[in-house]
Coordinates of C-alpha atoms in Angstrom, one line a residue:
M1 CA 161.2 54.2 126.3
L2 CA 160.1 55.1 122.7
I3 CA 159.8 58.7 121.7
F4 CA 158.1 59.9 118.6
K5 CA 159.6 63.4 117.9
G6 CA 157.6 65.8 115.9
A7 CA 154.4 63.9 115.6
K8 CA 151.7 65.8 113.8
L9 CA 148.2 65.6 115.4
T10 CA 145.0 66.0 113.6
D11 CA 144.4 69.4 115.1
G12 CA 147.5 70.5 113.2
S13 CA 149.8 70.8 116.3
V14 CA 153.1 69.1 116.5
Q15 CA 154.1 67.2 119.7
D16 CA 156.5 64.6 121.0
L17 CA 155.0 61.4 122.4
A18 CA 156.9 59.2 124.9
I19 CA 155.8 55.6 125.3
Q20 CA 156.9 53.3 128.2
E21 CA 155.6 49.9 129.3
G22 CA 152.8 49.9 126.8
R23 CA 151.3 53.3 127.8
I24 CA 151.7 56.9 126.8
Y25 CA 154.2 58.3 129.3
E26 CA 154.2 61.9 128.2
V27 CA 152.9 64.2 125.5
G28 CA 154.6 67.6 125.0
E29 CA 157.3 69.5 123.2
H30 CA 161.1 68.8 123.2
L31 CA 160.8 65.6 125.3
Q32 CA 164.1 64.2 126.4
H33 CA 164.7 61.0 128.3
D34 CA 168.0 59.2 128.8
G35 CA 168.4 55.9 126.9
S36 CA 165.2 56.4 124.9
N37 CA 164.7 55.2 121.3
E38 CA 163.8 58.2 119.3
I39 CA 162.0 58.2 115.9
D40 CA 161.8 61.6 114.3
L41 CA 158.7 62.2 112.3
H42 CA 159.7 65.8 111.3
G43 CA 156.2 67.1 111.7
E44 CA 155.2 65.2 108.5
V45 CA 153.6 62.0 109.8
Y46 CA 150.3 62.1 111.7
V47 CA 149.9 60.1 114.9
S48 CA 146.4 59.3 116.3
R49 CA 145.0 56.8 118.7
G50 CA 144.9 53.4 117.0
W51 CA 142.2 53.2 114.5
I52 CA 139.2 51.1 115.5
D53 CA 137.1 49.5 112.8
L54 CA 133.7 48.9 114.4
H55 CA 132.3 46.7 111.6
T56 CA 134.4 43.9 110.0
H57 CA 134.3 40.2 109.5
A58 CA 137.4 38.9 111.3
F59 CA 136.5 35.3 111.7
S60 CA 137.9 32.9 109.1
K61 CA 135.2 30.2 109.2
F62 CA 132.3 31.4 107.0
P63 CA 133.2 32.4 103.4
P64 CA 132.8 34.7 101.7
Y65 CA 132.3 37.0 104.8
C66 CA 135.5 36.1 106.5
A67 CA 139.1 37.2 107.1
Y68 CA 141.9 36.8 109.6
G69 CA 142.1 39.7 112.1
D70 CA 145.7 40.8 111.3
E71 CA 145.1 40.9 107.6
I72 CA 142.4 43.5 108.0
G73 CA 143.8 44.9 111.2
Y74 CA 147.2 46.1 112.1
Q75 CA 148.6 45.4 108.6
T76 CA 146.2 48.1 107.3
G77 CA 146.8 50.5 110.1
V78 CA 143.9 49.4 112.3
T79 CA 144.7 48.3 115.8
T80 CA 141.3 47.1 116.9
V81 CA 138.8 45.2 114.7
V82 CA 135.3 44.5 115.8
D83 CA 133.6 41.6 114.1
A84 CA 130.0 42.3 113.4
G85 CA 128.1 39.1 113.8
S86 CA 130.1 36.5 111.9
S87 CA 129.8 34.2 114.8
G88 CA 126.7 33.1 116.8
Y89 CA 127.1 31.4 120.2
E90 CA 127.6 28.0 118.5
D91 CA 131.0 29.0 117.2
I92 CA 132.1 31.7 119.7
D93 CA 134.6 29.4 121.4
E94 CA 136.4 28.7 118.1
F95 CA 136.3 32.4 117.1
Y96 CA 137.7 33.5 120.5
E97 CA 140.6 31.0 120.2
E98 CA 141.4 32.3 116.7
S99 CA 141.3 35.9 117.9
K100 CA 144.0 35.2 120.5
E101 CA 146.4 34.4 117.8
C102 CA 146.2 38.0 116.4
K103 CA 148.5 40.9 117.2
T104 CA 145.4 43.1 116.4
R105 CA 142.9 43.5 119.2
V106 CA 139.8 41.6 118.1
L107 CA 136.4 42.1 119.7
A108 CA 132.9 40.9 118.6
F109 CA 129.3 41.7 118.2
L110 CA 127.7 38.3 118.8
N111 CA 125.1 37.4 116.1
V112 CA 121.7 36.9 117.8
S113 CA 121.3 33.8 115.7
K114 CA 123.2 30.8 117.0
T115 CA 124.4 30.0 113.5
G116 CA 126.0 33.3 112.8
L117 CA 126.9 33.6 109.2
G118 CA 127.0 29.9 108.8
R119 CA 123.9 30.7 106.9
V120 CA 122.9 34.0 105.3
D121 CA 119.2 33.9 106.2
E122 CA 120.0 33.3 109.8
L123 CA 117.0 35.2 111.2
S124 CA 114.4 33.5 109.0
D125 CA 113.9 30.8 111.6
L126 CA 113.1 32.0 115.1
N127 CA 114.3 28.6 116.5
H128 CA 117.8 29.9 115.9
L129 CA 117.3 32.6 118.6
S130 CA 118.0 31.4 122.2
F131 CA 118.5 33.8 125.1
P132 CA 120.2 31.1 127.4
G133 CA 122.8 30.4 124.7
L134 CA 123.5 34.1 124.2
K135 CA 123.7 34.8 127.9
R136 CA 126.2 31.9 128.5
A137 CA 128.4 33.2 125.7
C138 CA 128.4 36.8 127.0
E139 CA 129.1 35.7 130.5
K140 CA 132.0 33.5 129.3
Y141 CA 133.6 36.2 127.2
P142 CA 132.7 39.6 128.8
H143 CA 135.8 41.3 127.5
F144 CA 135.5 39.9 124.0
I145 CA 131.8 40.2 123.3
I146 CA 130.9 43.9 123.3
G147 CA 127.4 43.8 121.9
L148 CA 124.8 41.9 119.8
K149 CA 124.3 42.0 116.0
A150 CA 121.0 41.6 114.1
R151 CA 120.9 41.8 110.3
I152 CA 117.4 43.1 109.6
S153 CA 116.9 43.1 105.8
S154 CA 114.5 41.0 103.7
S155 CA 117.0 38.3 102.6
V156 CA 117.9 37.6 106.2
V157 CA 114.6 37.7 108.0
G158 CA 112.4 36.2 105.3
K159 CA 108.8 36.0 106.4
Q160 CA 109.6 36.9 110.0
G161 CA 109.4 40.7 109.3
I162 CA 110.2 42.9 112.3
Q163 CA 109.9 40.1 114.9
P164 CA 113.6 39.1 115.0
L165 CA 114.5 42.7 115.7
K166 CA 112.0 42.9 118.6
I167 CA 113.5 39.7 120.0
A168 CA 117.1 40.9 119.5
K169 CA 116.3 44.2 121.2
R170 CA 114.8 42.4 124.2
Y171 CA 117.9 40.2 124.5
A172 CA 120.3 43.2 124.3
D173 CA 118.3 45.1 126.9
E174 CA 118.4 42.1 129.3
L175 CA 122.2 41.7 128.8
H176 CA 122.8 45.5 129.0
L177 CA 124.6 45.5 125.7
P178 CA 124.3 47.7 122.6
L179 CA 122.6 46.2 119.6
M180 CA 124.1 46.8 116.1
V181 CA 121.5 46.5 113.4
H182 CA 122.3 46.0 109.7
I183 CA 119.9 47.7 107.4
G184 CA 119.3 47.0 103.7
N185 CA 116.5 46.1 101.4
G186 CA 113.0 46.0 103.0
P187 CA 110.8 44.8 104.3
P188 CA 111.1 45.5 107.2
M189 CA 111.0 49.2 106.3
L190 CA 113.6 51.5 107.7
G191 CA 111.2 53.6 109.7
D192 CA 109.9 50.6 111.5
I193 CA 113.4 49.4 112.3
L194 CA 114.5 52.8 113.7
A195 CA 111.5 53.0 115.9
E196 CA 112.7 50.0 117.9
L197 CA 116.1 51.4 118.7
R198 CA 117.2 53.4 121.7
A199 CA 120.3 55.3 122.9
G200 CA 123.5 53.4 122.4
D201 CA 122.1 51.1 119.7
I202 CA 123.9 51.3 116.3
V203 CA 122.6 51.4 112.8
T204 CA 125.2 50.1 110.4
H205 CA 125.3 50.7 106.6
C206 CA 123.6 54.0 107.4
F207 CA 124.4 55.6 104.0
H208 CA 123.6 52.6 101.8
G209 CA 121.9 53.3 98.5
K210 CA 119.4 50.5 98.3
D211 CA 115.7 51.3 98.0
N212 CA 115.1 51.3 101.7
H213 CA 117.5 54.2 102.5
L214 CA 117.3 57.3 104.8
F215 CA 115.9 59.6 102.1
R216 CA 113.4 57.3 100.2
N217 CA 110.2 58.9 101.6
G218 CA 108.6 60.5 98.6
L219 CA 106.2 59.2 96.0
F220 CA 108.8 59.2 93.3
P221 CA 112.3 57.7 93.1
G222 CA 115.2 60.0 94.2
L223 CA 116.6 61.7 97.3
H224 CA 114.2 63.7 99.4
A225 CA 114.3 65.0 103.0
P226 CA 115.4 62.4 105.6
I227 CA 112.6 60.2 106.9
Q228 CA 111.2 61.5 110.1
P229 CA 112.1 58.3 112.1
C230 CA 115.7 59.2 111.3
R231 CA 115.6 62.5 113.1
E232 CA 113.7 60.9 116.0
A233 CA 116.2 58.1 116.3
L234 CA 119.2 60.5 116.3
S235 CA 117.5 62.6 119.0
R236 CA 117.1 59.4 121.2
G237 CA 120.9 58.8 120.9
V238 CA 120.9 56.0 118.3
L239 CA 124.3 56.0 116.6
F240 CA 124.9 55.9 112.9
D241 CA 127.8 53.7 111.6
I242 CA 129.0 53.7 108.0
G243 CA 129.7 50.0 107.4
H244 CA 130.8 50.6 103.8
G245 CA 130.9 47.0 102.5
T246 CA 130.5 45.6 99.0
D247 CA 127.0 46.8 98.6
S248 CA 126.3 49.3 101.4
F249 CA 127.8 52.8 100.8
S250 CA 126.5 55.4 98.3
F251 CA 128.2 58.7 97.5
A252 CA 124.8 60.1 96.6
V253 CA 123.2 59.3 99.9
A254 CA 126.3 60.5 101.8
R255 CA 126.3 63.8 100.0
K256 CA 122.6 64.2 100.7
A257 CA 123.2 63.3 104.4
K258 CA 125.9 66.0 104.7
A259 CA 123.7 68.6 103.0
E260 CA 120.8 67.8 105.3
G261 CA 122.9 67.7 108.5
V262 CA 122.3 63.9 109.1
P263 CA 125.5 62.8 110.9
F264 CA 127.5 59.6 111.0
H265 CA 129.1 58.8 114.4
T266 CA 131.6 56.1 113.4
I267 CA 133.3 55.1 110.1
S268 CA 133.7 51.4 109.6
T269 CA 134.5 49.2 106.5
D270 CA 132.5 46.0 106.7
L271 CA 135.8 44.5 105.5
Y272 CA 136.5 40.9 104.7
K273 CA 138.9 39.1 102.4
R274 CA 137.0 39.5 99.1
N275 CA 136.1 43.2 99.3
Q276 CA 139.6 43.8 100.6
E277 CA 141.2 42.3 97.5
K278 CA 138.6 43.3 94.8
G279 CA 137.1 46.4 96.3
P280 CA 135.4 48.7 96.5
V281 CA 136.4 48.9 100.1
Y282 CA 140.0 47.8 100.1
D283 CA 140.9 49.1 103.6
M284 CA 140.2 51.6 106.2
A285 CA 142.5 54.3 104.8
T286 CA 140.6 54.2 101.5
T287 CA 137.3 54.4 103.3
L288 CA 138.5 57.4 105.4
T289 CA 139.8 59.1 102.2
K290 CA 136.2 59.0 100.8
F291 CA 135.1 61.2 103.6
L292 CA 137.8 63.7 103.0
Y293 CA 136.5 63.8 99.4
L294 CA 133.0 64.4 100.7
G295 CA 134.2 67.5 102.5
Y296 CA 134.7 66.4 106.1
D297 CA 137.9 67.7 107.7
L298 CA 140.6 65.4 108.8
E299 CA 140.0 65.8 112.5
T300 CA 136.3 64.8 112.1
V301 CA 137.2 61.8 110.0
I302 CA 139.9 60.5 112.3
D303 CA 137.7 61.1 115.4
A304 CA 135.1 58.7 113.8
V305 CA 137.7 55.8 114.0
T306 CA 139.2 56.8 117.3
D307 CA 137.3 59.0 119.8
A308 CA 133.8 57.9 118.8
P309 CA 134.3 54.1 118.8
A310 CA 136.5 54.3 121.9
N311 CA 133.7 56.0 123.8
L312 CA 131.3 53.3 122.7
L313 CA 133.6 50.3 123.4
Y314 CA 135.3 51.6 126.6
K315 CA 132.3 53.3 128.2
G316 CA 133.2 56.9 127.9
Q317 CA 137.0 56.6 127.6
S318 CA 138.3 59.2 125.3
G319 CA 140.2 58.2 122.1
R320 CA 142.4 61.3 122.4
L321 CA 146.1 61.0 123.1
K322 CA 146.9 61.6 126.7
K323 CA 149.2 60.5 129.5
G324 CA 148.4 57.1 130.9
M325 CA 146.3 55.7 128.0
V326 CA 147.2 52.4 126.4
A327 CA 149.7 53.0 123.6
D328 CA 147.7 51.8 120.7
L329 CA 148.5 54.3 117.9
T330 CA 148.3 54.7 114.2
L331 CA 150.8 56.6 112.2
F332 CA 149.7 57.9 108.8
T333 CA 150.3 60.5 106.1
V334 CA 147.9 62.4 103.8
D335 CA 149.5 62.2 100.4
E336 CA 148.9 64.4 97.4
G337 CA 148.1 62.8 94.0
E338 CA 145.2 61.7 91.9
H339 CA 143.3 58.8 93.4
V340 CA 140.2 57.1 92.1
L341 CA 137.5 56.3 94.8
T342 CA 134.5 54.0 94.1
D343 CA 131.4 53.5 96.1
S344 CA 129.2 50.4 96.4
L345 CA 127.0 51.4 93.5
G346 CA 129.9 51.8 91.0
E347 CA 130.2 55.6 91.1
S348 CA 133.8 56.6 90.8
V349 CA 135.4 60.0 91.6
T350 CA 138.9 61.3 91.5
Y351 CA 140.3 63.0 94.6
H352 CA 143.6 64.8 95.1
Q353 CA 144.6 63.2 98.4
K354 CA 144.8 59.8 100.0
I355 CA 145.3 58.7 103.6
S356 CA 148.1 56.2 103.9
P357 CA 149.0 54.2 107.0
K358 CA 152.8 54.1 107.9
G359 CA 152.9 52.2 111.1
V360 CA 151.1 51.2 114.3
V361 CA 152.0 50.9 117.9
L362 CA 150.3 47.9 119.6
R363 CA 150.6 47.5 123.3
G364 CA 153.7 49.7 123.1
E365 CA 155.3 47.8 120.2
Y366 CA 156.1 49.8 117.2
I367 CA 155.5 48.1 113.8
E368 CA 156.4 49.9 110.7
L369 CA 154.2 49.3 107.6

């Protein structure tokens, strides 16, 4: 048995956590078990459910949007990475075999185009969309494929407009899977995209700063009130995911969203090898720190990579620490100091704290970082 003594939780409380046979055995104060391996955190290191990154590119095949799961996963404090459409059904067997080599838990949103990111205009030819192929892949890997992905921006869909989204939505409905939709430059315009989505569907890159963003509804450039379809989509239960990425996160849009009460539900990185090494993403911890800078409290920020994605992926299962849950954990600190944070448009700010991962527990195994 492994016991973390004095683990700090994001609500500010300090508890002991006992782990046995890959699951949380007990959460409480002053836990004692004969023969246990105790690690004293002295109330200084936070412990949360393992971080879940809902939007990554964890398949190594298609540069530049590629990485190995462990390099963007447990080595950065993330215990579950979800690949967002790198693979279509043509390459899903290869991706699945690669994922099994990782310590990190790897899941996938399957690209609705059979080519995946083998080409970056994958929805410009409707011949690349085939329901039988998608269905076979989803039936073969029901515990690996957790949804479908459609990139609905002008460079991807070309002259097809909104049609690929309509097809993707029909496929997702028939397979009873959520649809993750990438938004960016239009056409299609964002209002038209949001109108197609229903409860449980996910809009990723929700706070991007390109022309076709949530607040570009006036006659003049700048940030105005959120477009009406945004409010309507949220009321239907559409989920907003950050999906930071190289080009898809704006401090200005995020500040406006906070001021207007437009929520995000999950924080993800859109991480792959290049933006891990060269930024502005770098890793999940840096992305989470940006939301502390924006004024969100630590519990809200960590919930967005634990409780919220766990509810989505595991059908209502809480991401909170409790007896009996699988012992996937992230250990981290919030360190004081001056840190420069940069968004996708090049705006840099200095913030006085930074979240730093210190270790993970994966299937009961403790790995110090």
